[in-house]
Each structure stands twice: as structure tokens, then as C-alpha cells.
PDB file of C-alpha atoms in Angstrom:
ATOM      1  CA  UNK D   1      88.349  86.012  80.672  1.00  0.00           C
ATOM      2  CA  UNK D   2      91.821  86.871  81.018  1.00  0.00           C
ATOM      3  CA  UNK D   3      94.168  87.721  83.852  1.00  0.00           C
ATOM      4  CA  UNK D   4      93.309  91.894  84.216  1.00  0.00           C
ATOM      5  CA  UNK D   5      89.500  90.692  83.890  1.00  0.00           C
ATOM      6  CA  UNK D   6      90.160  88.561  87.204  1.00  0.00           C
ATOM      7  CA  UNK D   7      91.934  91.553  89.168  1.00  0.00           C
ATOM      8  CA  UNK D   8      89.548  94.131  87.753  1.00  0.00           C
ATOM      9  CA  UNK D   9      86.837  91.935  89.434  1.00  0.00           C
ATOM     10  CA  UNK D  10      88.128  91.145  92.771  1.00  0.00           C
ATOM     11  CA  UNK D  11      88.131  94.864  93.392  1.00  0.00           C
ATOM     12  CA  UNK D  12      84.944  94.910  93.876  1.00  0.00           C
ATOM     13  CA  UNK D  13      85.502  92.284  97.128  1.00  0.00           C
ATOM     14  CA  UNK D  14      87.217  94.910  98.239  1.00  0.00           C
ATOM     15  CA  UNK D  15      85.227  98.113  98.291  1.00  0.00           C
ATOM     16  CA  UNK D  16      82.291  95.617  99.532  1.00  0.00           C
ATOM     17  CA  UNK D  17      84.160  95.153 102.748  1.00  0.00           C
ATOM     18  CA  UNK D  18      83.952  99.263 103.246  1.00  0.00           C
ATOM     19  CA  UNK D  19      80.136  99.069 102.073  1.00  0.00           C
ATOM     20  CA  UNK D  20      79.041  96.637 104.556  1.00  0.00           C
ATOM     21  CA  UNK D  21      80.403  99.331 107.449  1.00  0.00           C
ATOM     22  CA  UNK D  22      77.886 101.777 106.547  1.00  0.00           C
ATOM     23  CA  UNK D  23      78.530 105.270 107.908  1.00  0.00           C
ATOM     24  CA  UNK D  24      76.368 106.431 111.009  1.00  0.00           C
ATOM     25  CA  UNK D  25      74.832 109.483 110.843  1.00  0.00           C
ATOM     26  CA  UNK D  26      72.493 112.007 112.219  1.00  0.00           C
ATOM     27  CA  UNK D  27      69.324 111.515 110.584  1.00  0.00           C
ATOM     28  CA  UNK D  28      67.655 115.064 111.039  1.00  0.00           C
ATOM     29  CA  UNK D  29      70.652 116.777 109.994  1.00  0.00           C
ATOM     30  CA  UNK D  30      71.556 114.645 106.645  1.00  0.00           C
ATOM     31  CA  UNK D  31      67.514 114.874 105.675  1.00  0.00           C
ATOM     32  CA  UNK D  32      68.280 118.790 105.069  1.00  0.00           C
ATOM     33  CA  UNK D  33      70.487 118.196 102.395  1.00  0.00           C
ATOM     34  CA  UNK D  34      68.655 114.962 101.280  1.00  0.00           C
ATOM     35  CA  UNK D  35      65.335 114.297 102.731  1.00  0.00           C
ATOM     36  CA  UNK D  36      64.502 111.099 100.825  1.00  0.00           C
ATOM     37  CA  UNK D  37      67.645 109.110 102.151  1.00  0.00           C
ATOM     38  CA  UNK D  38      66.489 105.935 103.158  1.00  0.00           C
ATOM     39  CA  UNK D  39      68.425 105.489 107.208  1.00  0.00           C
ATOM     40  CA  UNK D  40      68.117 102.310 108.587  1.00  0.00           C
ATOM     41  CA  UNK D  41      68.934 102.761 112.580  1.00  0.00           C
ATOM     42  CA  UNK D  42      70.994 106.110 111.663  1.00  0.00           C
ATOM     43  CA  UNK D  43      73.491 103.828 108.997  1.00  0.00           C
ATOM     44  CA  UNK D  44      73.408 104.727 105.725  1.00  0.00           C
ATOM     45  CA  UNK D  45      75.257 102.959 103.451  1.00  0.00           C
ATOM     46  CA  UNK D  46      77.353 103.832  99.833  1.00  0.00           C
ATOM     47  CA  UNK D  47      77.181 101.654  96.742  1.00  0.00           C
ATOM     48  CA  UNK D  48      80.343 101.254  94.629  1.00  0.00           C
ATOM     49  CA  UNK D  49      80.466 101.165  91.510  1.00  0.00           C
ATOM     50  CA  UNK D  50      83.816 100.601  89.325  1.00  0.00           C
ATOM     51  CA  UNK D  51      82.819 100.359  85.537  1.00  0.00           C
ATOM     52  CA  UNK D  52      82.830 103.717  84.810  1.00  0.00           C
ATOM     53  CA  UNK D  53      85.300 104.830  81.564  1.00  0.00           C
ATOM     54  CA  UNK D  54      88.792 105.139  83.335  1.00  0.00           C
ATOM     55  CA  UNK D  55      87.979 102.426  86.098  1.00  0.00           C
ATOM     56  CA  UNK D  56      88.360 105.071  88.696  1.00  0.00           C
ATOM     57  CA  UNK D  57      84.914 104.115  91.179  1.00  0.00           C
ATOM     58  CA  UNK D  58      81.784 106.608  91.641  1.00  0.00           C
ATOM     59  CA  UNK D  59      80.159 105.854  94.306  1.00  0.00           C
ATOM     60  CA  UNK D  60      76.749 106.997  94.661  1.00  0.00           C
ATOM     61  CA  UNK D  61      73.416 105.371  96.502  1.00  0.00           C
ATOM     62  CA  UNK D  62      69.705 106.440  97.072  1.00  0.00           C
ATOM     63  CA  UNK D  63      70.136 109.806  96.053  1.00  0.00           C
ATOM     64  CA  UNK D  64      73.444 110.548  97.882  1.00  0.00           C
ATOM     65  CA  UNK D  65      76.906 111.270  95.846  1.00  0.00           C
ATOM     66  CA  UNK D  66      78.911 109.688  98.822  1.00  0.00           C
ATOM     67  CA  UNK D  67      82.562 110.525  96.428  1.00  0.00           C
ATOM     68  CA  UNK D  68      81.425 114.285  96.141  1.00  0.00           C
ATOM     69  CA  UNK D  69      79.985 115.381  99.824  1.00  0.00           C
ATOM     70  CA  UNK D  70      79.608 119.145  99.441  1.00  0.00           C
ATOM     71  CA  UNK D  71      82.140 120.561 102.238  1.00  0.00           C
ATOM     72  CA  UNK D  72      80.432 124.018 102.288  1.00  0.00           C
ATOM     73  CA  UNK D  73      76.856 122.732 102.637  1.00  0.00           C
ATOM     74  CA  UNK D  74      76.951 121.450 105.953  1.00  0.00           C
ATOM     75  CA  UNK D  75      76.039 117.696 104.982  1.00  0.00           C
ATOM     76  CA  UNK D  76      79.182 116.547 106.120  1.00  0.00           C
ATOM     77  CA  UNK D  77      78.381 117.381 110.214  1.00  0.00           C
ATOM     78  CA  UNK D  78      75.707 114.599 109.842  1.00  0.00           C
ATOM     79  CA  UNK D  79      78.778 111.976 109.741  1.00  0.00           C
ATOM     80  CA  UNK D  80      79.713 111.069 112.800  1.00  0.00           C
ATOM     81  CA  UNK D  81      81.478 107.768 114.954  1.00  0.00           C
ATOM     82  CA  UNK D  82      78.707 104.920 115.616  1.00  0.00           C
ATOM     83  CA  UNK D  83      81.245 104.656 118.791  1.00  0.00           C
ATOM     84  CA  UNK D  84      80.143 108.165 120.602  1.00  0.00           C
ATOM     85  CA  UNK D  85      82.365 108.955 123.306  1.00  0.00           C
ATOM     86  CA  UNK D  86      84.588 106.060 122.564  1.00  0.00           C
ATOM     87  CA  UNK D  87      85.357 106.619 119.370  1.00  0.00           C
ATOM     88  CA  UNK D  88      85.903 109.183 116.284  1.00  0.00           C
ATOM     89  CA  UNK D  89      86.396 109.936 112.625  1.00  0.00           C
ATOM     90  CA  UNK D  90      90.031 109.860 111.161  1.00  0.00           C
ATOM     91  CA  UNK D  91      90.606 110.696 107.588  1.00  0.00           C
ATOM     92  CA  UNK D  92      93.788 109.485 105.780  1.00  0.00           C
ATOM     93  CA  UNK D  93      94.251 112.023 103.043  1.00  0.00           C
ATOM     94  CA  UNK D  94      97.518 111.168 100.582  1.00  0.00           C
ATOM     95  CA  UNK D  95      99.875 114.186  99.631  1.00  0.00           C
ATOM     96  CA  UNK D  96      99.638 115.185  96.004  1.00  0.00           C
ATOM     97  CA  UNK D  97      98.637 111.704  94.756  1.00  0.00           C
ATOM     98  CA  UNK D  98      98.456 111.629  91.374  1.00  0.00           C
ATOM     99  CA  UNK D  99     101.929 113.559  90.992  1.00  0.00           C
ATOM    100  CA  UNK D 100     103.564 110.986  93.059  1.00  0.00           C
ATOM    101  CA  UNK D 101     101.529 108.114  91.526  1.00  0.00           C
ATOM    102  CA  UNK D 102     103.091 109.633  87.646  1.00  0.00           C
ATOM    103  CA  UNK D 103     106.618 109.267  89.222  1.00  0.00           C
ATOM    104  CA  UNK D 104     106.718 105.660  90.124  1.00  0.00           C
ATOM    105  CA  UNK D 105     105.583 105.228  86.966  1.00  0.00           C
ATOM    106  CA  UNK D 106     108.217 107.561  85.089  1.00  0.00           C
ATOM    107  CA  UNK D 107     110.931 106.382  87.559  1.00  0.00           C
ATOM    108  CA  UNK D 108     111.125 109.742  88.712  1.00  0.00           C
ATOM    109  CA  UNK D 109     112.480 110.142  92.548  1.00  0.00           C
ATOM    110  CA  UNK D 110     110.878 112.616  94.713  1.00  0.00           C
ATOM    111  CA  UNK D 111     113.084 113.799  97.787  1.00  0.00           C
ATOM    112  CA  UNK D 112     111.308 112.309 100.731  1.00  0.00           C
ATOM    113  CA  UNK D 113     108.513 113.513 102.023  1.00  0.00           C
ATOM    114  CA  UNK D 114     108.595 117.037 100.607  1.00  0.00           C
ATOM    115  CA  UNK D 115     106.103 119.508  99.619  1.00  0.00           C
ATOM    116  CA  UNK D 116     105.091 118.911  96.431  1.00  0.00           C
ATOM    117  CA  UNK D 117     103.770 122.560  95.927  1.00  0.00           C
ATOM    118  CA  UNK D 118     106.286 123.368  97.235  1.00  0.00           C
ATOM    119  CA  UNK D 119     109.020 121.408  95.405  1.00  0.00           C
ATOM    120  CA  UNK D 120     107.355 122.396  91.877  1.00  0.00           C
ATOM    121  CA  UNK D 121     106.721 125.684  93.002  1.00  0.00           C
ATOM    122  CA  UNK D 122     110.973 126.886  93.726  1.00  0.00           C
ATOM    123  CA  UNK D 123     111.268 125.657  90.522  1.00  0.00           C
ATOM    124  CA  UNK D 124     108.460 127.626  88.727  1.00  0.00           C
ATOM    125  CA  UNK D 125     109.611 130.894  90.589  1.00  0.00           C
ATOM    126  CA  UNK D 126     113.475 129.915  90.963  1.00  0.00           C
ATOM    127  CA  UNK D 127     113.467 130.304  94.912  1.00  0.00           C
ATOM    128  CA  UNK D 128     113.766 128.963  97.870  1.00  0.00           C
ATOM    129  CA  UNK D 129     110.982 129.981  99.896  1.00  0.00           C
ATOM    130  CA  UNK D 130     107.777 130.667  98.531  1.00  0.00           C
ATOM    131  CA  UNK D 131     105.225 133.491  99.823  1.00  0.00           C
ATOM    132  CA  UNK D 132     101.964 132.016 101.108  1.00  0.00           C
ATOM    133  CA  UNK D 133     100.897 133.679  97.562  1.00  0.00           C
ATOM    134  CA  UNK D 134     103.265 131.968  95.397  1.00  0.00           C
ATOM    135  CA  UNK D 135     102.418 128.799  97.524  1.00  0.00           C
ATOM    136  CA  UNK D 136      98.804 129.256  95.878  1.00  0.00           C
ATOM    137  CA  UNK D 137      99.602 129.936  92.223  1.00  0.00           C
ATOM    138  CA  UNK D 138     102.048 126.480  92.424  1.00  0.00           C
ATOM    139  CA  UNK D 139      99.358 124.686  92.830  1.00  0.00           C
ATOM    140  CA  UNK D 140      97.446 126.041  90.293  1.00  0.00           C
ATOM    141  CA  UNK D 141     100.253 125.798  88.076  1.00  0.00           C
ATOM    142  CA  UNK D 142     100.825 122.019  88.835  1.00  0.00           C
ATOM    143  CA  UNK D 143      96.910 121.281  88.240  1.00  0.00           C
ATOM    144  CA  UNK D 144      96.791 122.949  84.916  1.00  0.00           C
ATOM    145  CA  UNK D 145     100.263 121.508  83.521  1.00  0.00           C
ATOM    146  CA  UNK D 146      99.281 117.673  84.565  1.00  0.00           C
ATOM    147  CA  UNK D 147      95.718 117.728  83.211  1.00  0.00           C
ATOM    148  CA  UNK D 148      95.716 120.621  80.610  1.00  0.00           C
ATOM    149  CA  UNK D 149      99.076 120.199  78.884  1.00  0.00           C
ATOM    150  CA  UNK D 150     102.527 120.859  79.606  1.00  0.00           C
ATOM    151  CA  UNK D 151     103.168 124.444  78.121  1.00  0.00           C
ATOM    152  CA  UNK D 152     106.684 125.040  76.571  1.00  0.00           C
ATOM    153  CA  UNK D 153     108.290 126.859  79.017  1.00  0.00           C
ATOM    154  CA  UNK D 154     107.995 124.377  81.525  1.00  0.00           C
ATOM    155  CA  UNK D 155     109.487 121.267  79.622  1.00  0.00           C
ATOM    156  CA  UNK D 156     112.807 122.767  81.067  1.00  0.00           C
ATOM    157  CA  UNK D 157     111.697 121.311  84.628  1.00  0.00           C
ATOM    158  CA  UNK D 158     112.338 117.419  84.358  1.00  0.00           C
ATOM    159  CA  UNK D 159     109.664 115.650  85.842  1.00  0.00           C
ATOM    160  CA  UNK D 160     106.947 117.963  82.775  1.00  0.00           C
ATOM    161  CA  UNK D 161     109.578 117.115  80.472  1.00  0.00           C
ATOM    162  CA  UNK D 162     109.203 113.073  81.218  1.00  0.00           C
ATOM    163  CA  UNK D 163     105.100 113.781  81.531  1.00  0.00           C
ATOM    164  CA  UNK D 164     104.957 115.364  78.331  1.00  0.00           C
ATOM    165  CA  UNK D 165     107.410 112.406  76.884  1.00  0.00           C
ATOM    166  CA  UNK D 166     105.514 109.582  78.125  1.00  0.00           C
ATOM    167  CA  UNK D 167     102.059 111.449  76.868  1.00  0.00           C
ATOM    168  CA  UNK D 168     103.185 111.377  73.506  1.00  0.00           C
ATOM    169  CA  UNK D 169     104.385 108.434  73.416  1.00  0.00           C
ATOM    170  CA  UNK D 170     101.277 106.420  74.674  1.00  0.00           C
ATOM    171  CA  UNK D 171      99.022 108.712  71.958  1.00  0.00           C
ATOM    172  CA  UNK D 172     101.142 107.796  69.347  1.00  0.00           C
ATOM    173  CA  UNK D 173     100.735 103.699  71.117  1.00  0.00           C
ATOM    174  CA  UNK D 174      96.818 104.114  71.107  1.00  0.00           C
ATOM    175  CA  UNK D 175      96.336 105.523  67.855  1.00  0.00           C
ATOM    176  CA  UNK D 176      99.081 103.042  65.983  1.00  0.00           C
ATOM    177  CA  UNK D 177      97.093 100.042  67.608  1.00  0.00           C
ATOM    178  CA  UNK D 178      94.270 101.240  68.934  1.00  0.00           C
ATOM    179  CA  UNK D 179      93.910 100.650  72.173  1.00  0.00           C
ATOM    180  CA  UNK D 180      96.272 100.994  75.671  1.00  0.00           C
ATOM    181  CA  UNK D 181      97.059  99.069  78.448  1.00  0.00           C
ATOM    182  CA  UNK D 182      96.284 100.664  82.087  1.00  0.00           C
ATOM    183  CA  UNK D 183      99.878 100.183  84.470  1.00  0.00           C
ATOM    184  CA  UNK D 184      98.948  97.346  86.564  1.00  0.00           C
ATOM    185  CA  UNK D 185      96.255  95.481  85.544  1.00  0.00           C
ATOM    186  CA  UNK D 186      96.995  95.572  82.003  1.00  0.00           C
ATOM    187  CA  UNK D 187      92.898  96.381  81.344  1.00  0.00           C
ATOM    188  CA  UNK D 188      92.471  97.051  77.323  1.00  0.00           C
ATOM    189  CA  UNK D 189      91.052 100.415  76.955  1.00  0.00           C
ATOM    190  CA  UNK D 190      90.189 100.588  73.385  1.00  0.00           C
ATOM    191  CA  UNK D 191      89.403 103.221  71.047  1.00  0.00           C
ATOM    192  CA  UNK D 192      86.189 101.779  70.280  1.00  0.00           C
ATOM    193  CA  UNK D 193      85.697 102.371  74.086  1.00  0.00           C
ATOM    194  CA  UNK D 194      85.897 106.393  73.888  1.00  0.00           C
ATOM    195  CA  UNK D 195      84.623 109.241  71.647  1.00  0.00           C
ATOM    196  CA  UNK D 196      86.712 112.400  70.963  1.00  0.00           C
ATOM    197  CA  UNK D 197      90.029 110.989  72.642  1.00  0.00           C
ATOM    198  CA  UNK D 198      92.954 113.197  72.433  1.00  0.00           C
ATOM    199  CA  UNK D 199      96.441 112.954  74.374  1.00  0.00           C
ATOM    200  CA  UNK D 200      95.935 114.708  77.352  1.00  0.00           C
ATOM    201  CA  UNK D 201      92.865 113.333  78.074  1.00  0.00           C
ATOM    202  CA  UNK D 202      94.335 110.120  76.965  1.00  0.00           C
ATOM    203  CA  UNK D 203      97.233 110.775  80.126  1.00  0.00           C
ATOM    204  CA  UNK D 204      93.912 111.702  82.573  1.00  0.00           C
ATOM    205  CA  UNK D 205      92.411 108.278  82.227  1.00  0.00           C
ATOM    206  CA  UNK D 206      95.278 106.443  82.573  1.00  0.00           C
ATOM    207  CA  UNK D 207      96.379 108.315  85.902  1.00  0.00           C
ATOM    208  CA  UNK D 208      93.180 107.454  87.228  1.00  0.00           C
ATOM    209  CA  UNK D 209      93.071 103.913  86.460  1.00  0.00           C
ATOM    210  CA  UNK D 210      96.353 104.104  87.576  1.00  0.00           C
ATOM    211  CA  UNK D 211      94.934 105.552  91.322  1.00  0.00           C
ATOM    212  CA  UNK D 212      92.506 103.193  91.149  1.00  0.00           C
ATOM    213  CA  UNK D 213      94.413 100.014  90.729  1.00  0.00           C
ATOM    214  CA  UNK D 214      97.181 100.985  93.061  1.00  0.00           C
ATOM    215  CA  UNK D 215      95.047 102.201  95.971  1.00  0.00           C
ATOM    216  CA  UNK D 216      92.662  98.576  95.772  1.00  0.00           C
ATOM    217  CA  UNK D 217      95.920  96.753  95.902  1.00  0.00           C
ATOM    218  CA  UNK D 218      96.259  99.109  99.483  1.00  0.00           C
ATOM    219  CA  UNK D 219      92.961  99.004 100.664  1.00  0.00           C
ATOM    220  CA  UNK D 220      92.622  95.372 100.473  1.00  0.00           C
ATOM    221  CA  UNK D 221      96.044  95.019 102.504  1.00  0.00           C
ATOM    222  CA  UNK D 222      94.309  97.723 104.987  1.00  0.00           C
ATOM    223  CA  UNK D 223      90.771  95.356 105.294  1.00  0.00           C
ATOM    224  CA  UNK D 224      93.339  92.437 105.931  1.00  0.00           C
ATOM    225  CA  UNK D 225      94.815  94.315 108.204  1.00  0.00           C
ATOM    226  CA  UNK D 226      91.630  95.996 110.006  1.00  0.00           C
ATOM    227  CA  UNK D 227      89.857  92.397 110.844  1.00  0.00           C
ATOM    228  CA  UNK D 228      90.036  91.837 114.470  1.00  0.00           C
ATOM    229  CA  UNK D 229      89.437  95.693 115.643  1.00  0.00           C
ATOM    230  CA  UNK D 230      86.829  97.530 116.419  1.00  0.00           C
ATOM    231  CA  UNK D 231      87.458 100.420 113.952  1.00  0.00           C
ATOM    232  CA  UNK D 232      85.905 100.484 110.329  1.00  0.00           C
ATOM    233  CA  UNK D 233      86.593 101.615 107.430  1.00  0.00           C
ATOM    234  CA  UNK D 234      83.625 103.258 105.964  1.00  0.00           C
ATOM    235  CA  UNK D 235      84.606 105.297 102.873  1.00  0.00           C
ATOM    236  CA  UNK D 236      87.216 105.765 100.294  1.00  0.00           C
ATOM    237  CA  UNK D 237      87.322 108.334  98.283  1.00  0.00           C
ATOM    238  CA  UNK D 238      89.800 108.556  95.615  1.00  0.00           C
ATOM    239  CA  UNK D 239      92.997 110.170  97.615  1.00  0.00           C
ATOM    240  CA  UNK D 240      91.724 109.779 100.800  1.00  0.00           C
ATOM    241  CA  UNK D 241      90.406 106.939 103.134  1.00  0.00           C
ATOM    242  CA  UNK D 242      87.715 107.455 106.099  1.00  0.00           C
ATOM    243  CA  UNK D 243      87.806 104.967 109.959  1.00  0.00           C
ATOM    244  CA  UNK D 244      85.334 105.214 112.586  1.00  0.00           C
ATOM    245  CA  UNK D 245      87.651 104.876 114.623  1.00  0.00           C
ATOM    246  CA  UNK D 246      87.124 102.995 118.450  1.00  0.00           C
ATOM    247  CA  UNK D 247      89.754 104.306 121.067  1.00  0.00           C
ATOM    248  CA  UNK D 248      90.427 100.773 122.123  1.00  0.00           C
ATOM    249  CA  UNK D 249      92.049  99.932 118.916  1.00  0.00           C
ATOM    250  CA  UNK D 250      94.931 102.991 120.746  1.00  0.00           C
ATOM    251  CA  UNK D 251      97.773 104.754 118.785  1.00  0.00           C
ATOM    252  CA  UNK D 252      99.871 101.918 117.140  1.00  0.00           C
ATOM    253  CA  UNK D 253      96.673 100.716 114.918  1.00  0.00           C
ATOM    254  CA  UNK D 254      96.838 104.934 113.634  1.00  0.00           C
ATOM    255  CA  UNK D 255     100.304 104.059 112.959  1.00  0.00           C
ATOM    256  CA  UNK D 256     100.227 101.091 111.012  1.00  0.00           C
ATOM    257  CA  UNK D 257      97.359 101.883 108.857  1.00  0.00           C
ATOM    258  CA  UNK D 258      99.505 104.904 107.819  1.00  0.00           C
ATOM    259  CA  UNK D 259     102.334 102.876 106.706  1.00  0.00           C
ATOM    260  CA  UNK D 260      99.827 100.677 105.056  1.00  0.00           C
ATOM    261  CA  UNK D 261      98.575 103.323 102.962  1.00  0.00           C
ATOM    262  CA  UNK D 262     102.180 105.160 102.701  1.00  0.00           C
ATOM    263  CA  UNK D 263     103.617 101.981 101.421  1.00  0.00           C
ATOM    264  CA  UNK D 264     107.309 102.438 102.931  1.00  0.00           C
ATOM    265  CA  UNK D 265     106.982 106.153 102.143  1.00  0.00           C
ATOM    266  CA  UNK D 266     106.001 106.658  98.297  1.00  0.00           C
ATOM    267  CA  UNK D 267     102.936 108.220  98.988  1.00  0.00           C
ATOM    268  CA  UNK D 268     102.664 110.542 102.184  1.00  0.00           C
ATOM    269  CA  UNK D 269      99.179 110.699 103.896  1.00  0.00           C
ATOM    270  CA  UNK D 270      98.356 113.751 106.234  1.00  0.00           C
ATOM    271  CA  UNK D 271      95.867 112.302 109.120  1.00  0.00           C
ATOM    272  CA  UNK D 272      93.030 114.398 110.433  1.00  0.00           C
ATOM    273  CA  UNK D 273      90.699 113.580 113.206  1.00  0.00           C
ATOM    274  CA  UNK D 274      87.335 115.144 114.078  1.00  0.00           C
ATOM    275  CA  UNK D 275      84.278 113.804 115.540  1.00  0.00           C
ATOM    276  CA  UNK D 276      82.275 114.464 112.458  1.00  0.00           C
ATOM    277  CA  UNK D 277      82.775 114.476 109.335  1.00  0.00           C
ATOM    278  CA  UNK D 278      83.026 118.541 109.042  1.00  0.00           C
ATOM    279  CA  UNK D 279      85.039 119.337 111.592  1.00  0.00           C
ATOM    280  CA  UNK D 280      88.271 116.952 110.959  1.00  0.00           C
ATOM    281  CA  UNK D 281      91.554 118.692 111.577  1.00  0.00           C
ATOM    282  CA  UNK D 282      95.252 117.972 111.310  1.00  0.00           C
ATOM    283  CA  UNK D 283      96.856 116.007 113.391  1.00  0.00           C
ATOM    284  CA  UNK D 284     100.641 114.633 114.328  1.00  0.00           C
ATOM    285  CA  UNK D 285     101.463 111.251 114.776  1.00  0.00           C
TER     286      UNK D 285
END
């Protein structure tokens, strides 16, 4: 039992402090999608689980994939505040997470709170201002160089030319001694551990046992934080964090738990508000 064992384990404090919340729902409309859910006075309640291969939590419980709610299906109007009138759901959902997550690591300064789509994408296209079209294709472009490869033309931008660096240097790491340390808690993933490993899926685990053991370190300052309101947190889902939220708890708790999760600005959050699941939208704070 060393040290990363220890940290790896406390985690699981913390995600139980968002389980014991539950999420209120409304039982005829969730039974559509899932009509064996067991509801226990309209709560239903998630299960997480964070020994999976990277670290990175699933999160799944009688029947219900709580991490992967289908957006398009409906499912997610059943959500709803346990507060009614008095209270509502507000989503924290960070900017580009992983991106920003591979530049604290690489050292790699972002200006501000920018765009990252757009940032990456004057560079791909060598302009300015993008067209709502060329908008589109820079994210696409970003999502295929960070978890398919960094092609050759694109090692002239230098935050792919660091990536594609600090990928070959950590598959050259794993296969000299056979195993890797994740960033922060130093957990041994060995190669005994994995079948078919190759570098870029290599650089996929570790950014996601990178999320995972930066965002606990958050969402355990956030349950600190949250004890003494009315509002709960009730789900986490990988880049994004879900309150019921009670009106009582007013405008400066919003605040603070978005420089709680922002941690002095590294990692912008946009905040969205709805009073279901389905129907959160943007909002300003």
C-alpha cells in the first residue's frame, strides 16, 4: 500500500458524497426509456465506479448509464430540481478540457480564456476569423490530432509539436520499463495491465487519468465547499458537473463554485441552467 494507492482510494469518498444526493426525477417519463429502474420516492441514485483501465469513473446503476444519458432520446427531461419552484438544474461544463488539461502538463500557456476552436482553428486555416464552417472542421481537426495522431503537417503548430514530443517520449518510457506513471497520483499502469498498447492510445489513457485525478482533487474542494447549503451536487460527468440548485443559496454560491472548478482560470467552465435536465441553456454570470 503505497502513497498513489491511498489517493486513488479516497476518491471514492468523494464521488460518494454526489451518490448519496440522488437525482429526482419524473418517474413516468424516465420508465420510457428504462422501465425497470428501481425509484424510491422519485430519487434515483448513480453508482460510481473508478477501477476501470485508465482510472477515468463509469458510472452506471440498475440498468441506467448515468455518464452516457442519450441527449436525443428524451430521457434527460425526466431530471429535474427536488426543489420545484425554488430551485433548478445548473450544469458546469469545462471549455475544451482535455486540451487545457495536456498544457499544464506540457507547460504550454493558453491566452486567457480564449476559444480553443477557435485558437487552433486561425492556426489550421492561417486567419483571423473563422466562418461558422471552418469553426466546425477545427474541431474536428483538434479531436482527430489529440486522439488519432498528430499528422505531419501539423507538427509546425507548437502545442502538436510538444503533444507529439511528450507521446513519444512516454512510449519509448513504457516500453524501456514497462510500465508509466499517471501525472498526479503517480498510479503504476503496467504493461501487464493492457493488451495491444500502442502510443497514442498510450497518450489517451494517461489524459484521462489525468482528468480524473485533477477534477477529484476539485470536486472534493467543491463538496467542502457545498456543506451548509441547500444545493447538491448530484452528478459528475467527466468535463462537466451537475447542482440542484435551491434559490436560497442566491448568485455568489454560482460564483464561487465556478472559481472552484476554474481553479484561478486554467480551466474555463460555461454554466447552463434549465429546469430539467434537457432543456439547460447558456447562461452569463
Amino acid at each position: 500500500i503505497d502513497e498513489a494507492f491511498i489517493k486513488y482510494n479516497t476518491a471514492i469518498k468523494t464521488l460518494n458524497k454526489i451518490e448519496v444526493n440522488g437525482l429526482y426525477v419524473n418517474p413516468d417519463i424516465l420508465k420510457e426509456t428504462f422501465p425497470n429502474v428501481t425509484i424510491t420516492n422519485d430519487f434515483v441514485y448513480s453508482e460510481y465506479n473508478p477501477y476501470t483501465t485508465t482510472g477515468r469513473p463509469s458510472n452506471r446503476f440498475d440498468s441506467v448509464n448515468y455518464a452516457a444519458l442519450n441527449k436525443e432520446s428524451g430521457v434527460r427531461k425526466s431530471f429535474k430540481s427536488r426543489f420545484g419552484s425554488d430551485g433548478f438544474l445548473l450544469q458546469f461544463d469545462y471549455d475544451a478540457y482535455h486540451i487545457r488539461l495536456l498544457g499544464e502538463l506540457l507547460n504550454y500557456d493558453f491566452p486567457g480564456k480564449i476559444n480553443m476552436h477557435e485558437y487552433f482553428g486561425r492556426q489550421y486555416f492561417g486567419k483571423d476569423i473563422l466562418t461558422p464552417e471552418e469553426y466546425d472542421q477545427s474541431k474536428g481537426i483538434t479531436f482527430k490530432l489529440l486522439y488519432g495522431g498528430i499528422e505531419k503537417e501539423f507538427l509546425e503548430i507548437p502545442f502538436f509539436k510538444l503533444v507529439d514530443d511528450f507521446t513519444k517520449t512516454n512510449w519509448k518510457l513504457y516500453k524501456d520499463q514497462r510500465y508509466l506513471e499517471t501525472p498526479i497520483y503517480k498510479r503504476t499502469l503496467k504493461n501487464t495491465f493492457f493488451s495491444e498498447m500502442n502510443s497514442q492510445k498510450l497518450l489517451n489513457y494517461l489524459i484521462q487519468s489525468l482528468e480524473m485525478e485533477e477534477t477529484l482533487a476539485i470536486l472534493d474542494t467543491l463538496a467542502s465547499f457545498n456543506e451548509g447549503y441547500k444545493s447538491k451536487l448530484i452528478l459528475y460527468t467527466y468535463d462537466s458537473l451537475l447542482i440542484d440548485f435551491h434559490k436560497d443559496d442566491g448568485g455568489k454560491y454560482i460564483k464561487k463554485c465556478q472559481d472552484i472548478l476554474e481553479c484561478n482560470g486554467k480551466y474555463p467552465v460555461k454554466v447552463q441552467a434549465g429546469y430539467d435536465y434537457q432543456l439547460l441553456k447558456n447562461v452569463t454570470l
